[in-house]
XYZ file of C-alpha atoms in Angstrom:
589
model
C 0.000 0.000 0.000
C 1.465 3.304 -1.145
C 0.459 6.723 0.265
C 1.198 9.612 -2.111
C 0.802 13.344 -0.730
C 0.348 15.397 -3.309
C 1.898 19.623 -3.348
C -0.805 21.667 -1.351
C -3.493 23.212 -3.676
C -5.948 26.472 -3.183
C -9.072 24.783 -5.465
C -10.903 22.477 -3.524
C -14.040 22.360 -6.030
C -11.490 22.109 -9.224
C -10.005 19.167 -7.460
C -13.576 17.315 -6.865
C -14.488 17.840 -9.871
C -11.802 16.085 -11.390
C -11.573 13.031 -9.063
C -15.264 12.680 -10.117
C -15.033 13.838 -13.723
C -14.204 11.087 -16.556
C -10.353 11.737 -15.567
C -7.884 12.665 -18.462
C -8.196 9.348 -20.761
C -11.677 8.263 -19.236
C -9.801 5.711 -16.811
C -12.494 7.453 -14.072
C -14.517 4.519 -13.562
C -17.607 4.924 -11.025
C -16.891 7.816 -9.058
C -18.328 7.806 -5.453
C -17.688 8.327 -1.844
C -16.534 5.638 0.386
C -15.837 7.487 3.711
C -16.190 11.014 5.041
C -15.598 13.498 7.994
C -19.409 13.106 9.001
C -21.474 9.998 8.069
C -24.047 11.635 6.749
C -22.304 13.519 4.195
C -24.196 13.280 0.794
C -22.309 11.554 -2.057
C -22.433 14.511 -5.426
C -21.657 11.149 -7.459
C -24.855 9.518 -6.044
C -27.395 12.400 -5.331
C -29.155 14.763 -7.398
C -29.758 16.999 -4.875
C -26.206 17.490 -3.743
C -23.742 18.848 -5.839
C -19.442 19.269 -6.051
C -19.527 22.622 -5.205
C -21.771 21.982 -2.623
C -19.602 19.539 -1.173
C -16.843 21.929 -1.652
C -18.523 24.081 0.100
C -18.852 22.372 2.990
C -14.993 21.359 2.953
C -14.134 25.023 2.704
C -16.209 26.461 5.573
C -13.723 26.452 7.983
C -10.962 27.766 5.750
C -13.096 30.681 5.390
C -14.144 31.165 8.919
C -10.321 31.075 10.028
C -9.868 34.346 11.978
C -6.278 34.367 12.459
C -3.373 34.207 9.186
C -5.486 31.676 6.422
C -3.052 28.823 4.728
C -2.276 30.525 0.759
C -2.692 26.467 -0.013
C -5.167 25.087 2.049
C -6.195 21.924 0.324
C -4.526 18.760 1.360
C -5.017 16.110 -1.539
C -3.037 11.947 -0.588
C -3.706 8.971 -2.750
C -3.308 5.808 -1.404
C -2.566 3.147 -3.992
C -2.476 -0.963 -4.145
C 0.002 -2.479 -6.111
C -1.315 -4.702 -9.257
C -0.779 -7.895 -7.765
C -2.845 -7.181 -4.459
C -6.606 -7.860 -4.151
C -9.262 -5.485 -4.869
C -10.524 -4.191 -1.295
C -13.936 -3.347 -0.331
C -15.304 0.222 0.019
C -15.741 -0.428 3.389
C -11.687 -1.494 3.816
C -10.994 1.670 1.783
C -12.613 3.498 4.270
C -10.784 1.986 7.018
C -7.517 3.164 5.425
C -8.807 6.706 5.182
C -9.605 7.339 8.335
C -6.166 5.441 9.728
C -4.676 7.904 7.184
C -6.179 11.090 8.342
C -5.899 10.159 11.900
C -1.885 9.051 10.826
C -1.471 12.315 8.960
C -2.760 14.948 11.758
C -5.920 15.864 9.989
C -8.525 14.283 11.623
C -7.671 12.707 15.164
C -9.824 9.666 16.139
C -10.764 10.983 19.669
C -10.757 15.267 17.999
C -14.415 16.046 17.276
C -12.466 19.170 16.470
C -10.463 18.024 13.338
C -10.049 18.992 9.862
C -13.019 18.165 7.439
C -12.439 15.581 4.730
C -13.538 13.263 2.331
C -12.257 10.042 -0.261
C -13.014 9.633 -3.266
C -12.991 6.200 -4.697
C -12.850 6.175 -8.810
C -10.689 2.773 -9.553
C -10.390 -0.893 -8.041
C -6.750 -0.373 -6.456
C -6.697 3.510 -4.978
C -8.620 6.067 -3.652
C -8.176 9.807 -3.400
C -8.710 12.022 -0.024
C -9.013 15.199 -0.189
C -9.193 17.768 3.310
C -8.892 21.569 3.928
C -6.581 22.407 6.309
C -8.705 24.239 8.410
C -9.712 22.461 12.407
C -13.373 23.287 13.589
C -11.723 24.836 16.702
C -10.474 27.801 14.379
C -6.758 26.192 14.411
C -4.421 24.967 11.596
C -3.092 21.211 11.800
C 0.458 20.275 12.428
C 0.840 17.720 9.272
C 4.361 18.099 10.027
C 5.051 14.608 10.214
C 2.127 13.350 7.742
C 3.863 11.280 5.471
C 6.157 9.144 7.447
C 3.163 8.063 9.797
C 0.829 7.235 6.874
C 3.693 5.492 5.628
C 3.397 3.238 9.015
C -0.076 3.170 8.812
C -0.003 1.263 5.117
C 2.538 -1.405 6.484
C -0.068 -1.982 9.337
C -2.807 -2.271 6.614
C -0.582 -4.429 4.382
C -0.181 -7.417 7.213
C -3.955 -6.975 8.377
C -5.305 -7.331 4.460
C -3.125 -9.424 3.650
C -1.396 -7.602 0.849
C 2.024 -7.225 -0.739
C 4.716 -6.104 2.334
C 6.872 -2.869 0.711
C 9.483 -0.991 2.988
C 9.530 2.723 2.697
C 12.553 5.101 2.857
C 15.583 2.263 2.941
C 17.297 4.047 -0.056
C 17.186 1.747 -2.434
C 14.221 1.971 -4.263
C 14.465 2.858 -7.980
C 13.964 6.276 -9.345
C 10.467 5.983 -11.449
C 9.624 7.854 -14.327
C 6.985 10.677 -13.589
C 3.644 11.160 -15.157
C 4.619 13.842 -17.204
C 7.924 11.630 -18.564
C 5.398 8.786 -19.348
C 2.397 10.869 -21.364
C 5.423 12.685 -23.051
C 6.733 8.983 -24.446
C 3.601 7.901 -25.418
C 2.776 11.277 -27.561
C 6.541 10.474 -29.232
C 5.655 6.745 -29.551
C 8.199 5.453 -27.397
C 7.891 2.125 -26.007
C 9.359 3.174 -22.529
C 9.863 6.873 -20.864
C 13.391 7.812 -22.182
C 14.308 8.227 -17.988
C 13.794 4.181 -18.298
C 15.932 3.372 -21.484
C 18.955 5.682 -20.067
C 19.028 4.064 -16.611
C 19.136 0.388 -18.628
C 22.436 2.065 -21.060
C 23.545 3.178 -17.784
C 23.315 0.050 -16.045
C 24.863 -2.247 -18.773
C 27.759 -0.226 -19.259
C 28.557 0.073 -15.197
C 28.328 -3.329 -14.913
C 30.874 -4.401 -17.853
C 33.302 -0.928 -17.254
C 36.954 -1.163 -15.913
C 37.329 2.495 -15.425
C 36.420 5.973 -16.281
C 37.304 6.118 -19.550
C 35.965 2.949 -20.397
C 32.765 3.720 -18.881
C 32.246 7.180 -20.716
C 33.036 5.377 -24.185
C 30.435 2.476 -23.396
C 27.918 5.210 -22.613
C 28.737 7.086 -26.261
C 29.104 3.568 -27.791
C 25.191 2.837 -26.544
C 24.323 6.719 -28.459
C 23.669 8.489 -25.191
C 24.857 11.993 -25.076
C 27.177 12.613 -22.020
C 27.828 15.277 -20.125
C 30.845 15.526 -17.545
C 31.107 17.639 -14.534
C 34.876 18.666 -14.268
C 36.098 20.649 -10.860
C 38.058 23.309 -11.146
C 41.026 21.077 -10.777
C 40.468 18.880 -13.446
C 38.716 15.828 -11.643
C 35.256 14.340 -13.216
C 33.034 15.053 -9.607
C 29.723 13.556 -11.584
C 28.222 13.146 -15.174
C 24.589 13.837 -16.728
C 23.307 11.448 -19.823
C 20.269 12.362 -21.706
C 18.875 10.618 -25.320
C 19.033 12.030 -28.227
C 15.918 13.389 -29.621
C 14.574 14.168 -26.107
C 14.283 17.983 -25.385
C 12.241 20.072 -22.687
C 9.840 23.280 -24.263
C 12.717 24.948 -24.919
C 13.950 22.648 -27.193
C 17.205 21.918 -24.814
C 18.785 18.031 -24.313
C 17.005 16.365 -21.015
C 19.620 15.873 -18.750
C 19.414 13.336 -16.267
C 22.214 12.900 -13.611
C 23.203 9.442 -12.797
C 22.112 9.837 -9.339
C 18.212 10.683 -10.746
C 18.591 7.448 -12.718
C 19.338 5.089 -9.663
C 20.901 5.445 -5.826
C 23.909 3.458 -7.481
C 24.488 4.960 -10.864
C 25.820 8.220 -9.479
C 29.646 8.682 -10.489
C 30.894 7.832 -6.882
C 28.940 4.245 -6.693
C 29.920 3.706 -10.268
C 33.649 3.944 -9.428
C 33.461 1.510 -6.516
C 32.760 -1.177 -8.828
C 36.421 -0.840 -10.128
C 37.716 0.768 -6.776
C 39.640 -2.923 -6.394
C 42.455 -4.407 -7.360
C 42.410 -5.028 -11.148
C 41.364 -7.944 -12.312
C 42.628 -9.727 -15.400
C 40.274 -12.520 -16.232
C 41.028 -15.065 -18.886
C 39.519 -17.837 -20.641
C 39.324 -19.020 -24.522
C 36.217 -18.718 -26.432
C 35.085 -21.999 -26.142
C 35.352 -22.362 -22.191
C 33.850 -18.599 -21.407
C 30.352 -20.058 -19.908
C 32.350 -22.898 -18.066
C 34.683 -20.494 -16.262
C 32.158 -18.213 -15.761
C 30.091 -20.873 -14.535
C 32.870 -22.037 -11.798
C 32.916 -18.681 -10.705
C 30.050 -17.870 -9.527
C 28.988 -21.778 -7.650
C 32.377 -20.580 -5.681
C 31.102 -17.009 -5.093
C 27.664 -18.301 -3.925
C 29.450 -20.001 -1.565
C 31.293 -17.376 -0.056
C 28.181 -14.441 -0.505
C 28.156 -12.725 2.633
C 30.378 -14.607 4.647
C 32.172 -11.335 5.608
C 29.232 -9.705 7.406
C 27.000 -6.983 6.147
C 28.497 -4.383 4.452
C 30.684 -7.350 2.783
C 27.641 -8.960 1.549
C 26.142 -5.784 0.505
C 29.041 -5.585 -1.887
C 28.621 -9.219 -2.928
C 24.858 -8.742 -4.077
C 25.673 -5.386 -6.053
C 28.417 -7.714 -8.017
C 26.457 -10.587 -8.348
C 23.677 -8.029 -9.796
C 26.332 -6.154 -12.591
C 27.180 -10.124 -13.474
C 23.364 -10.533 -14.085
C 22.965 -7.766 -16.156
C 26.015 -8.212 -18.167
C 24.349 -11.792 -18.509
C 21.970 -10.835 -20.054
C 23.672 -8.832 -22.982
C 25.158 -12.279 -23.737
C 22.819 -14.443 -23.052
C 21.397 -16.614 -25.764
C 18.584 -14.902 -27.749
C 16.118 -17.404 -27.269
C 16.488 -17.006 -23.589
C 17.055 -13.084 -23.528
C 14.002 -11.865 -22.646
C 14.162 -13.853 -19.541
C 17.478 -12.643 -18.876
C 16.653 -9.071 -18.810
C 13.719 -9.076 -16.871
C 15.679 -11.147 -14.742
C 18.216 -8.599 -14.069
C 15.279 -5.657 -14.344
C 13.763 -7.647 -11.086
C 16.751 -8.224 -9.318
C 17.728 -4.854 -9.643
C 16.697 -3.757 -6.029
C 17.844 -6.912 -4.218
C 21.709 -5.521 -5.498
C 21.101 -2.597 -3.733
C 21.052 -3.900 0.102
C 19.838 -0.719 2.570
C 23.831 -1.054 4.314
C 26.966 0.849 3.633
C 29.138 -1.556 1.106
C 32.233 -3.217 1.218
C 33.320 -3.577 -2.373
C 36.261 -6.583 -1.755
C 36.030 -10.088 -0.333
C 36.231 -13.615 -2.197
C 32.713 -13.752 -3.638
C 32.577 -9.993 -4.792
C 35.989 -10.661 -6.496
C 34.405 -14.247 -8.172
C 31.873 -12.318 -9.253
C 33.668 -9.406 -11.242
C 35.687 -11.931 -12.511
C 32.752 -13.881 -14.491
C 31.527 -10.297 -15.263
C 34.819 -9.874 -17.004
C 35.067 -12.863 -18.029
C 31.472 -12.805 -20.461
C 31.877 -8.755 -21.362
C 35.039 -9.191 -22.705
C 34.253 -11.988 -24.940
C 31.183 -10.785 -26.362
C 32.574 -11.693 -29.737
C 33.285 -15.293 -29.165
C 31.288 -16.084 -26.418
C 28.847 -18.555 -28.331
C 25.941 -16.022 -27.798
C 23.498 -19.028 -29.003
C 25.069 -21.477 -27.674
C 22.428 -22.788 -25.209
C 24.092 -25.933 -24.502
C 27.172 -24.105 -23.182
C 25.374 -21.315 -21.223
C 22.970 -23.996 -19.775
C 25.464 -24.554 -16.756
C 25.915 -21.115 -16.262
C 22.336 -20.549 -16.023
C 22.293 -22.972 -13.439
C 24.962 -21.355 -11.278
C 23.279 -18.150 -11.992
C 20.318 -20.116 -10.463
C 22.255 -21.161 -7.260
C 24.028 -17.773 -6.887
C 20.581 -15.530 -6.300
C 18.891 -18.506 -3.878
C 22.415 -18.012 -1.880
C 21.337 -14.393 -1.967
C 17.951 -14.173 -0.964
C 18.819 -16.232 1.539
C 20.994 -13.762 2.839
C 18.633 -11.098 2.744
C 16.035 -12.787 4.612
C 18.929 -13.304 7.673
C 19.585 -9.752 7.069
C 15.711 -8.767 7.493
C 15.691 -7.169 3.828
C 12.140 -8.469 2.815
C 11.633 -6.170 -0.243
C 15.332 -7.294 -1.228
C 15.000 -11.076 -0.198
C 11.441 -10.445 -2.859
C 13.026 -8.908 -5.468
C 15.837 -11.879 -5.105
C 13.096 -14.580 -5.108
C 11.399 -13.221 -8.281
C 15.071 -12.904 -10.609
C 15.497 -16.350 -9.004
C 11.809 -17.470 -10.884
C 12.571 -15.850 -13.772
C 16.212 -17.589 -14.081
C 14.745 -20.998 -13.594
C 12.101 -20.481 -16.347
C 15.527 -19.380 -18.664
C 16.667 -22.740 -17.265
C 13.762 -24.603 -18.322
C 13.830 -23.077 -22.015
C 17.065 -23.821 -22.216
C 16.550 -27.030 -21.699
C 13.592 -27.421 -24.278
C 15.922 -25.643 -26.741
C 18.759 -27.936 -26.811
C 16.110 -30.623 -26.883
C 14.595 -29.438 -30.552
C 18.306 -29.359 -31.506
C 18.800 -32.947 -30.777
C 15.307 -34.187 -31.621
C 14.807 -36.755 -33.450
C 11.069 -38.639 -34.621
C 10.364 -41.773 -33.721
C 10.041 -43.763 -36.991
C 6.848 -45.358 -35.868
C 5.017 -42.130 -35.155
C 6.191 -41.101 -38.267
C 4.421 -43.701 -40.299
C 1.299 -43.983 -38.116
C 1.013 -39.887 -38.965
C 0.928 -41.332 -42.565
C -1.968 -43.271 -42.185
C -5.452 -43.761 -41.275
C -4.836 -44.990 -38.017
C -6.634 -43.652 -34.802
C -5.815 -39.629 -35.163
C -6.873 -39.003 -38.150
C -10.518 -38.452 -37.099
C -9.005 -35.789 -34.389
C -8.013 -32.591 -35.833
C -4.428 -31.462 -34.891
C -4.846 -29.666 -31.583
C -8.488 -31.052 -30.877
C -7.614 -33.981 -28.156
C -7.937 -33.134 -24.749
C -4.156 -34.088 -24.508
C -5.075 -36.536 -21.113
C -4.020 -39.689 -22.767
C -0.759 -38.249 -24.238
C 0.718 -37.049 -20.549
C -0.240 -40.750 -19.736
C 1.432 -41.907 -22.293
C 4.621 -39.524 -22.203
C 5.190 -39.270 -18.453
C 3.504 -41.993 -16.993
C 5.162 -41.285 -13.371
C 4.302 -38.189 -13.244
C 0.619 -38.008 -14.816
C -1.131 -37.611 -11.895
C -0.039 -34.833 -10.408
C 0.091 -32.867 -13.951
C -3.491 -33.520 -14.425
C -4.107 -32.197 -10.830
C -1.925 -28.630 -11.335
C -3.432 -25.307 -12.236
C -0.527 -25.044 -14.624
C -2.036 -28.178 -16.657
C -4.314 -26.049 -18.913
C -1.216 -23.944 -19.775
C 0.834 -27.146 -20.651
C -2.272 -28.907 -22.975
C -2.650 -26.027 -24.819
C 1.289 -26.112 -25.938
C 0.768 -29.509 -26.784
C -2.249 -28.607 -28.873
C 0.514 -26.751 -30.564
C 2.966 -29.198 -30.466
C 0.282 -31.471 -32.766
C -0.725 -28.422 -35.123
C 2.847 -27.850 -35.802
C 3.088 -31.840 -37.026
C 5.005 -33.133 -34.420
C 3.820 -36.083 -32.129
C 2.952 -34.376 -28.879
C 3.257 -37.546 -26.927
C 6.801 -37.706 -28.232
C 7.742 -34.504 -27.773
C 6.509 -34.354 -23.946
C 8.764 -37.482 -23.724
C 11.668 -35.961 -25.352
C 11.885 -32.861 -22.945
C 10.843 -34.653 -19.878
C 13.809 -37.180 -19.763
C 15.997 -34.020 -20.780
C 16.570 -32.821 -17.046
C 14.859 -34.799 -14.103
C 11.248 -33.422 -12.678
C 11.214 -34.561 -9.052
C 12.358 -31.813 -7.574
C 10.302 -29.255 -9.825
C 7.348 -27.425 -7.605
C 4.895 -27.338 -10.629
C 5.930 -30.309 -12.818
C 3.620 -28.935 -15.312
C 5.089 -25.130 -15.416
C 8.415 -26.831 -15.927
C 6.995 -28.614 -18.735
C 5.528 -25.681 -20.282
C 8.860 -23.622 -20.095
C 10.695 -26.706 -21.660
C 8.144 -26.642 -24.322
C 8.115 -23.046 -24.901
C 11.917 -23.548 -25.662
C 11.273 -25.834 -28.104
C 8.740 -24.229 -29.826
C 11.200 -20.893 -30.208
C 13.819 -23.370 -31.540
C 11.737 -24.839 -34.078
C 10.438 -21.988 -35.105
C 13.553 -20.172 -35.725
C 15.123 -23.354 -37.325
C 12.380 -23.488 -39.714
C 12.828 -19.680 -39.982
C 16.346 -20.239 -40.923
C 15.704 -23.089 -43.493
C 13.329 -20.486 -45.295
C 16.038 -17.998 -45.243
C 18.664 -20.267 -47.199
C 16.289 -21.478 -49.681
C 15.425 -18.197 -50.603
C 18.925 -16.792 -50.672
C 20.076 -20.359 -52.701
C 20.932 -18.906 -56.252
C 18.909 -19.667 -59.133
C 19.342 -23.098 -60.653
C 20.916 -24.427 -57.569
C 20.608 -27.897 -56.121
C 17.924 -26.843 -53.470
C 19.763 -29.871 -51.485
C 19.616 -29.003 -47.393
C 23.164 -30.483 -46.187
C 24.589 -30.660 -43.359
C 23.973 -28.921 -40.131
C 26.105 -25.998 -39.748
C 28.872 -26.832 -36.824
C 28.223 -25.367 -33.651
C 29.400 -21.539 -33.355
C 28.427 -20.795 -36.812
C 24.915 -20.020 -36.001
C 22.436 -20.062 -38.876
C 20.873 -16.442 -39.657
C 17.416 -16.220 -37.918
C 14.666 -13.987 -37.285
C 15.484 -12.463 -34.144
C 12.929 -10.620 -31.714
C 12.415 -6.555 -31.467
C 14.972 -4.941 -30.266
C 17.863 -7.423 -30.999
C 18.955 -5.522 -34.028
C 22.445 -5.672 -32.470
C 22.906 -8.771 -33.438
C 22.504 -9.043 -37.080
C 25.597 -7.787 -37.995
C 27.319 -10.896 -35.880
C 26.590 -13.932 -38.425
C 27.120 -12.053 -40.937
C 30.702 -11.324 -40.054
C 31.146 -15.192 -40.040
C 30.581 -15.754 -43.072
């Protein structure tokens, strides 16, 4: 639960009618009244006797019958917010949180028939709006002095009574979001993201793989951000400003955001400590950069936090630049995973300690950082069966982490761990299914019976409830797939599986026996992330094969040889935003 107080105002009537108007896209859905300072307060949304201004009105009497110095701004306006993920509360829960927050706040005192007047305004499933005058019946002004650090201890109260997501307010860490105006400013331009979002991602990326200074100021141009240094008058960089090009304020100047606006770690200071060590000088040949990477980071797990707290608060902020450099390298099939892997874990780098940037598993883990940026070039980006044990480490290495946090008392960070940690393990399971496709071969007798008239030819592909194929392809484990809410997920990829011509039944079988399932939570969400994998293989194989034939000059043999040898990747279709990599294959051939 998230209380916002919003700048004092002097329009109380302009602000009610808004909160019950349409709002500014018609997202202003069923306006209405769910608590007040008096019961029997008339609702304008539900009355036609009773209007806004007469409700403004009422708020404002006391304002007006002030007869020492009135407030200039005299309209206090908080919205109190639910994450996504919570559940919708009642009105009469939402009223329950207004009054806590007006009591909280110094407005309205539960046991001061004297307070300030207010109401909230309910317009949407997850917040509500409350709006008071400052102004107390006993012709005094509140003391709001503290307001927003006791509503802030208010909503963690609410959030273990309803039962809703547990956040932790003012530990430092917490990224720097994009404001409204940034995000209605994107969407006029057509931007996918606010540009304050893309910069702090070309930020991160090059921190995380930067060896100094210099090296960090030309991965920053190299991304196409324009940089801006701060020099001191004796010749020392003090801090540096980034904005994107193509982004300018009214006046038609660059938007400049300082590092520090972009994250609590990105400013110039925290960037440094990441090199502040002794330099490291990493090593390994192309073809053994995930394995050495890979032994890294099981050593570094090992060792995360063993050297107390501000130790291990160094140890997570490595471990996180490893993750995002990770995913810059990382397999395309598996990328997207990657990155909102390293988008999640984000906060749980950023431990609410001072930070000790040296010990063994900080050390491992700018090592493997090293290790993958500086091979970029030869590191097998789609090699899945290499990066699969690294992925697993990877996997290990945040566990060891949240772990940590929780004996540390860091929920939100011990959260944010637990989540990259999800996300890794479904890159795991795609993996998997991946390198599966690559090796798969039909069964010849499924091949022939798919020839025939035999018993599915009276099914259309896709049409069979799937039961009997599960059975059939894990017979050990059939039970409690049936039984898991992820089984409607899994038949409907094997309803693909079957429209795409494969046997479905062998298929299951094929990526089942690929990595064992007794220790999966949700055999069936394993199943489905091995089976996503294959389906992205086989797509972009067949993608591929479509590519050569086309290219194939005219009056060729049409003949499809051999499989390309591993680290030649064949040229595929590759999702939005991977652009980057084009010009790789093409240098190899």
């Amino acid at each position: 639960m998230i209380p916002k107080e919003a700048r004092p105002g002097d329009d109380t009537a302009g602000l009610l009618f808004y909160l019950y108007g349409p709002g500014k896209r018609d997202e202003h859905v069923d306006p209405h009244m769910v608590a007040a300072w008096d019961p029997y307060v008339p609702d304008p949304g539900r009355s036609d006797e009773f209007s806004i201004p007469d409700l403004a009105m009422l708020l404002d009497a006391p304002v007006r019958a002030l007869t020492g110095k009135k407030p200039p701004l005299h309209v206090f306006h908080v919205a109190v917010r639910n994450p996504p993920e919570d559940r919708t509360l009642t009105d009469a829960e939402w009223a329950r949180v207004a009054r806590e927050m007006m009591h909280a706040a110094g407005i309205a005192p539960h046991t001061d028939d004297q307070g300030c007047r207010w109401v909230a305004v309910r317009h949407a499933d997850d917040h509500i709006h409350i709006v008071a005058t400052r102004a107390r019946e006993d012709d005094r002004q509140p003391d709001t002095s503290w307001s927003k650090l006791r509503m802030q201890q208010a909503a963690r109260g609410f959030e273990v009574e309803f039962g809703l997501r547990r956040l932790t307010h003012a530990d430092g860490t917490a990224r720097r979001w994009a404001k409204t105006g940034e995000s209605e400013k994107a969407a006029r331009r057509g931007l996918s993201e606010p540009p304050r979002e893309t910069l702090q991602r070309a930020v991160r990326e090059a921190a995380a793989a930067a060896v100094s200074d210099t090296d960090f100021f030309e991965r920053l141009a190299a991304a196409g951000l324009r940089v801006k240094q701060r020099i001191a008058p004796d010749g020392n960089v003090t801090g540096y400003s980034v904005a994107l090009p193509g982004d300018r304020d009214s006046g038609q100047a660059p938007v400049w955001f300082p590092g520090t606006r972009l994250a609590p770690d990105l400013s110039l200071p925290r960037v440094r400590e990441r090199w502040s060590g002794p330099a490291l000088n990493p090593a390994a040949a192309p073809a053994d950069v995930w394995r050495a990477a890979a032994e890294k980071v099981r050593a570094a797990a090992d060792q995360l936090g063993a050297g107390g707290l501000h130790q291990g608060a160094g140890d997570v902020a490595a471990l996180g630049d490893l993750i995002v450099v990770a995913a810059v390298v990382s397999p395309y099939l598996v990328r997207s995973q990657m990155r909102q892997a390293a988008y999640e874990f984000e906060r749980a780098s950023r431990a609410p300690a001072a930070r000790h940037m040296e010990g063994q598993a900080r050390e491992l883990y700018r090592e493997s950082t090293q290790v993958l940026s500086r091979s970029v070039s030869s590191v097998g980006r789609n090699d899945t069966v290499a990066a699969l044990g690294f992925l697993l480490a990877l996997v290990t290495a945040v566990e060891a982490s949240r772990r940590w946090h929780q004996a540390q008392e860091h929920r939100v960070q011990a959260q944010a761990a637990g989540r990259a940690g999800r996300l890794l393990h479904e890159a795991v399971e795609v993996t998997v299914g991946v390198n599966a496709a690559r090796e798969y071969r039909p069964r010849t007798k499924r091949a022939a019976a798919r020839k025939g008239t035999g018993r599915r030819a009276a099914t259309a592909p896709g049409a069979r409830p799937m039961t009997g194929t599960v059975q059939e392809a894990v017979p050990e484990h059939a039970r409690e797939i049936l039984a898991d809410p992820a089984w409607p997920a899994l038949r409907a990829r094997l309803a693909e599986v079957e429209k795409a011509g494969d046997d479905a039944a062998d298929v299951l079988a094929t990526v089942a026996a690929r990595k064992e399932l007794d220790s999966a939570d949700s055999v069936a969400e394993v199943l489905v992330w091995r089976l996503d994998g294959w389906r992205r293989q086989r797509n972009a194989a067949l993608t591929a094969a479509g590519s050569s034939t086309t290219a194939a000059p005219a009056g060729g043999t049409g003949r499809t040889g051999p499989a390309r040898k591993q680290g030649t990747p064949l040229p595929t279709r590759r999702p939005l935003g991977e652009e980057q990599e084009r010009k790789g294959p093409q240098r190899g051939r």
